[in-house]
């Protein structure tokens, strides 16, 4: 699948600091030391009801990760999937009387446009679940042949008992796992499973549903977690730097993915850091497709909101915080964008070398975007109040804000 066009990232003087980031698995901040090529896998959308502000906030967090790494003069190898076949997508297509492939294609196209408008850097590999099926089948066969998976009425389940580290990503107790499994695509109450938490690796073909040839697995379609493992291992290999997503992916998705990878390779962890963004709410509840309380990036764009203002609104919250989208959040971002643009439009300015370092410092410290915005705000305030004589300062500030925050002034 093709991704979307990259906006250019200006090079800044000097060099950024290594990223220190909160890792869900070790429950603390760790300093990552990627090689010359940093490797990141970010879970992509299930293409319906995209792109809402919650999605955009999560992708914004991982865009910042890339920008910090690029500023350390590393290359970034970024992989993202599209869950273009799964129960919720099929259910939505069925509900609305649409062809599921058309729904997935249309929503993926809209997501690409939104990502482009928001200046999110694209992945080098943008891979759909359907196109990944030929790589998924042999992994499920291997898990089955190694005794880490079993059959139940034609469906193949992963046995969580196969992984001695199971629980090591989310650290939840059994009851919490069971509740979340039921909420998030699992089937803990299905009779005949070895452990209620065992997730499906391969679902045998159901009447009226799409299916693919699975070789010795029979006709069917892949489970959700193995999709991301197959794509990540194929394009990044084990031990990549970050697996990212919203906090609702820590369990079961990233936990199960880590277990699949452990059972396949004998290695743990699959990712050096499991990084999770907080949930954006609307009217007091998590923005979610099932509740329908959504604000779409495309609707805001159609209403004439500058995508740079949307981006500033996302950046004004720390990525790990849960926060609420309101009209006031957007209005504040629109006003901030105006102030910043006025400041960098002046021909001369007050020196900004210290600002570059402040923004670098803030982002390297667990992506503290609000602290980065506060640093720019301080420069902007002085700049708008004082007559400086540094000709290069406004340009340097524009380039800093562009390169590190993805905001074009
Ligand atoms: N296709 C799977 C991942 S493999 C999936 O979860 N798709 S999704 O469309 O439901 O979500 C895409 C990303 O947006 C995930 O990382 C999810 O955690 C994140 N996300 C969903 N809702 C919100 C929200 N309200 N706030 C923040 N992030 C959210
Ligand atoms: Zn995923």
Short mmCIF file of N, CA, C and O in Angstrom, two decimals, residues 228-284:
data_model
loop_
_atom_site.label_atom_id
_atom_site.label_comp_id
_atom_site.label_asym_id
_atom_site.label_seq_id
_atom_site.Cartn_x
_atom_site.Cartn_y
_atom_site.Cartn_z
N UNK A 228 -0.04 -7.50 13.25
CA UNK A 228 1.00 -6.51 13.53
C UNK A 228 2.35 -7.17 13.77
O UNK A 228 3.39 -6.62 13.39
N UNK A 229 2.34 -8.36 14.38
CA UNK A 229 3.61 -9.06 14.61
C UNK A 229 4.25 -9.44 13.28
O UNK A 229 5.45 -9.24 13.06
N UNK A 230 3.44 -9.98 12.37
CA UNK A 230 3.98 -10.42 11.07
C UNK A 230 4.57 -9.23 10.32
O UNK A 230 5.67 -9.31 9.76
N UNK A 231 3.85 -8.11 10.33
CA UNK A 231 4.33 -6.94 9.58
C UNK A 231 5.58 -6.36 10.25
O UNK A 231 6.56 -6.03 9.58
N UNK A 232 5.56 -6.30 11.57
CA UNK A 232 6.72 -5.72 12.29
C UNK A 232 7.96 -6.60 12.10
O UNK A 232 9.05 -6.10 11.81
N UNK A 233 7.80 -7.91 12.27
CA UNK A 233 8.98 -8.79 12.15
C UNK A 233 9.50 -8.81 10.72
O UNK A 233 10.71 -8.85 10.49
N UNK A 234 8.59 -8.75 9.77
CA UNK A 234 9.01 -8.77 8.36
C UNK A 234 9.83 -7.52 8.02
O UNK A 234 10.87 -7.61 7.37
N UNK A 235 9.38 -6.37 8.49
CA UNK A 235 10.03 -5.12 8.04
C UNK A 235 11.05 -4.56 9.03
O UNK A 235 11.88 -3.74 8.64
N UNK A 236 10.95 -4.96 10.30
CA UNK A 236 11.87 -4.38 11.30
C UNK A 236 12.72 -5.43 12.01
O UNK A 236 13.80 -5.12 12.50
N UNK A 237 12.22 -6.65 12.11
CA UNK A 237 12.93 -7.68 12.86
C UNK A 237 12.70 -7.53 14.36
O UNK A 237 12.09 -6.55 14.81
N UNK A 238 13.21 -8.50 15.15
CA UNK A 238 13.02 -8.44 16.61
C UNK A 238 13.83 -7.30 17.21
O UNK A 238 14.84 -6.87 16.66
N UNK A 239 13.41 -6.88 18.40
CA UNK A 239 14.20 -5.92 19.18
C UNK A 239 14.24 -4.53 18.57
O UNK A 239 15.19 -3.79 18.76
N UNK A 240 13.17 -4.15 17.87
CA UNK A 240 13.14 -2.78 17.34
C UNK A 240 12.89 -1.80 18.49
O UNK A 240 12.63 -2.21 19.62
N UNK A 241 13.01 -0.52 18.20
CA UNK A 241 13.09 0.45 19.30
C UNK A 241 11.75 0.72 19.99
O UNK A 241 11.67 0.71 21.21
N UNK A 242 10.71 0.99 19.20
CA UNK A 242 9.43 1.36 19.81
C UNK A 242 8.28 0.67 19.09
O UNK A 242 8.23 0.63 17.87
N UNK A 243 7.35 0.11 19.89
CA UNK A 243 6.02 -0.18 19.34
C UNK A 243 5.07 0.82 19.98
O UNK A 243 5.04 0.96 21.21
N UNK A 244 4.31 1.49 19.15
CA UNK A 244 3.47 2.56 19.67
C UNK A 244 2.01 2.43 19.31
O UNK A 244 1.63 1.76 18.34
N UNK A 245 1.19 3.09 20.12
CA UNK A 245 -0.25 3.15 19.88
C UNK A 245 -0.88 3.89 21.04
O UNK A 245 -0.19 4.35 21.95
N UNK A 246 -2.21 3.96 21.03
CA UNK A 246 -2.91 4.55 22.16
C UNK A 246 -2.91 3.59 23.34
O UNK A 246 -2.62 2.38 23.19
N UNK A 247 -3.24 4.11 24.53
CA UNK A 247 -3.15 3.28 25.74
C UNK A 247 -4.15 2.12 25.70
O UNK A 247 -3.98 1.12 26.40
N UNK A 248 -5.18 2.23 24.86
CA UNK A 248 -6.13 1.11 24.75
C UNK A 248 -5.53 -0.08 23.99
O UNK A 248 -6.17 -1.12 23.89
N UNK A 249 -4.32 0.07 23.47
CA UNK A 249 -3.68 -1.06 22.78
C UNK A 249 -2.72 -1.84 23.67
O UNK A 249 -2.25 -2.91 23.29
N UNK A 250 -2.44 -1.32 24.88
CA UNK A 250 -1.47 -2.02 25.75
C UNK A 250 -1.95 -3.44 26.02
O UNK A 250 -1.18 -4.40 25.92
N UNK A 251 -3.22 -3.56 26.36
CA UNK A 251 -3.83 -4.88 26.50
C UNK A 251 -5.16 -4.91 25.79
O UNK A 251 -5.94 -4.00 25.95
N UNK A 252 -5.47 -5.92 25.00
CA UNK A 252 -4.64 -7.10 24.77
C UNK A 252 -3.63 -6.97 23.62
O UNK A 252 -2.73 -7.81 23.51
N UNK A 253 -3.75 -5.94 22.79
CA UNK A 253 -3.05 -5.99 21.50
C UNK A 253 -1.53 -6.11 21.63
O UNK A 253 -0.92 -7.02 21.06
N UNK A 254 -0.91 -5.19 22.37
CA UNK A 254 0.55 -5.24 22.43
C UNK A 254 1.06 -6.37 23.33
O UNK A 254 2.12 -6.94 23.10
N UNK A 255 0.27 -6.70 24.35
CA UNK A 255 0.63 -7.84 25.20
C UNK A 255 0.66 -9.13 24.38
O UNK A 255 1.61 -9.91 24.44
N UNK A 256 -0.40 -9.34 23.61
CA UNK A 256 -0.50 -10.57 22.81
C UNK A 256 0.56 -10.58 21.71
O UNK A 256 1.15 -11.62 21.41
N UNK A 257 0.81 -9.41 21.13
CA UNK A 257 1.82 -9.33 20.07
C UNK A 257 3.19 -9.72 20.62
O UNK A 257 3.94 -10.50 20.00
N UNK A 258 3.50 -9.21 21.81
CA UNK A 258 4.79 -9.53 22.44
C UNK A 258 4.88 -11.04 22.69
O UNK A 258 5.93 -11.66 22.49
N UNK A 259 3.76 -11.63 23.10
CA UNK A 259 3.75 -13.08 23.38
C UNK A 259 3.89 -13.90 22.10
O UNK A 259 4.60 -14.91 22.07
N UNK A 260 3.21 -13.48 21.05
CA UNK A 260 3.35 -14.19 19.77
C UNK A 260 4.83 -14.17 19.34
O UNK A 260 5.39 -15.18 18.92
N UNK A 261 5.43 -13.00 19.44
CA UNK A 261 6.82 -12.85 18.98
C UNK A 261 7.77 -13.68 19.84
O UNK A 261 8.71 -14.30 19.34
N UNK A 262 7.51 -13.70 21.15
CA UNK A 262 8.34 -14.50 22.07
C UNK A 262 8.24 -15.98 21.70
O UNK A 262 9.23 -16.69 21.62
N UNK A 263 7.01 -16.44 21.46
CA UNK A 263 6.82 -17.86 21.13
C UNK A 263 7.45 -18.20 19.78
O UNK A 263 7.94 -19.30 19.57
N UNK A 264 7.48 -17.23 18.88
CA UNK A 264 8.05 -17.48 17.55
C UNK A 264 9.57 -17.48 17.56
O UNK A 264 10.21 -18.24 16.85
N UNK A 265 10.15 -16.57 18.35
CA UNK A 265 11.60 -16.35 18.23
C UNK A 265 12.37 -16.76 19.48
O UNK A 265 13.60 -16.81 19.44
N UNK A 266 11.67 -16.96 20.59
CA UNK A 266 12.36 -17.24 21.85
C UNK A 266 12.95 -15.99 22.47
O UNK A 266 13.65 -16.06 23.48
N UNK A 267 12.67 -14.83 21.86
CA UNK A 267 13.25 -13.59 22.37
C UNK A 267 12.18 -12.70 23.00
O UNK A 267 11.01 -12.74 22.62
N UNK A 268 12.61 -11.88 23.94
CA UNK A 268 11.72 -10.92 24.58
C UNK A 268 12.55 -9.70 24.95
O UNK A 268 13.69 -9.87 25.40
N UNK A 269 12.11 -8.52 24.81
CA UNK A 269 10.83 -8.15 24.21
C UNK A 269 10.97 -7.93 22.70
O UNK A 269 12.08 -7.78 22.19
N UNK A 270 9.81 -7.87 22.04
CA UNK A 270 9.82 -7.58 20.61
C UNK A 270 10.27 -6.14 20.38
O UNK A 270 11.04 -5.86 19.47
N UNK A 271 9.78 -5.22 21.25
CA UNK A 271 10.17 -3.82 21.13
C UNK A 271 10.90 -3.40 22.40
O UNK A 271 10.55 -3.85 23.49
N UNK A 272 11.90 -2.54 22.26
CA UNK A 272 12.65 -2.09 23.44
C UNK A 272 11.78 -1.21 24.33
O UNK A 272 11.97 -1.14 25.53
N UNK A 273 10.86 -0.48 23.71
CA UNK A 273 9.93 0.34 24.50
C UNK A 273 8.52 0.18 23.93
O UNK A 273 8.33 0.21 22.70
N UNK A 274 7.57 -0.01 24.83
CA UNK A 274 6.15 -0.01 24.46
C UNK A 274 5.60 1.34 24.90
O UNK A 274 5.55 1.63 26.10
N UNK A 275 5.24 2.13 23.92
CA UNK A 275 4.90 3.53 24.21
C UNK A 275 3.42 3.77 23.91
O UNK A 275 2.93 3.41 22.83
N UNK A 276 2.72 4.35 24.88
CA UNK A 276 1.28 4.50 24.75
C UNK A 276 0.82 5.93 24.99
O UNK A 276 1.20 6.55 25.99
N UNK A 277 0.00 6.40 24.07
CA UNK A 277 -0.56 7.75 24.17
C UNK A 277 -1.86 7.70 24.95
O UNK A 277 -2.59 6.70 24.89
N UNK A 278 -2.15 8.80 25.64
CA UNK A 278 -3.40 8.89 26.41
C UNK A 278 -4.61 8.97 25.49
O UNK A 278 -4.48 9.12 24.28
N UNK A 279 -5.79 8.88 26.10
CA UNK A 279 -7.02 8.89 25.31
C UNK A 279 -7.64 10.29 25.29
O UNK A 279 -7.73 10.96 26.32
N UNK A 280 -8.07 10.70 24.11
CA UNK A 280 -8.76 11.98 23.97
C UNK A 280 -10.25 11.73 24.13
O UNK A 280 -10.80 10.78 23.56
N UNK A 281 -10.88 12.58 24.92
CA UNK A 281 -12.31 12.43 25.18
C UNK A 281 -13.09 13.56 24.52
O UNK A 281 -12.52 14.60 24.14
N UNK A 282 -14.38 13.34 24.37
CA UNK A 282 -15.29 14.40 23.94
C UNK A 282 -16.53 14.29 24.82
O UNK A 282 -17.05 13.18 24.99
N UNK A 283 -16.97 15.39 25.38
CA UNK A 283 -18.14 15.40 26.27
C UNK A 283 -17.99 14.37 27.40
O UNK A 283 -18.91 13.62 27.70
N UNK A 284 -16.77 14.32 27.94
CA UNK A 284 -16.55 13.51 29.14
C UNK A 284 -16.30 12.03 28.89
O UNK A 284 -16.04 11.29 29.83
#
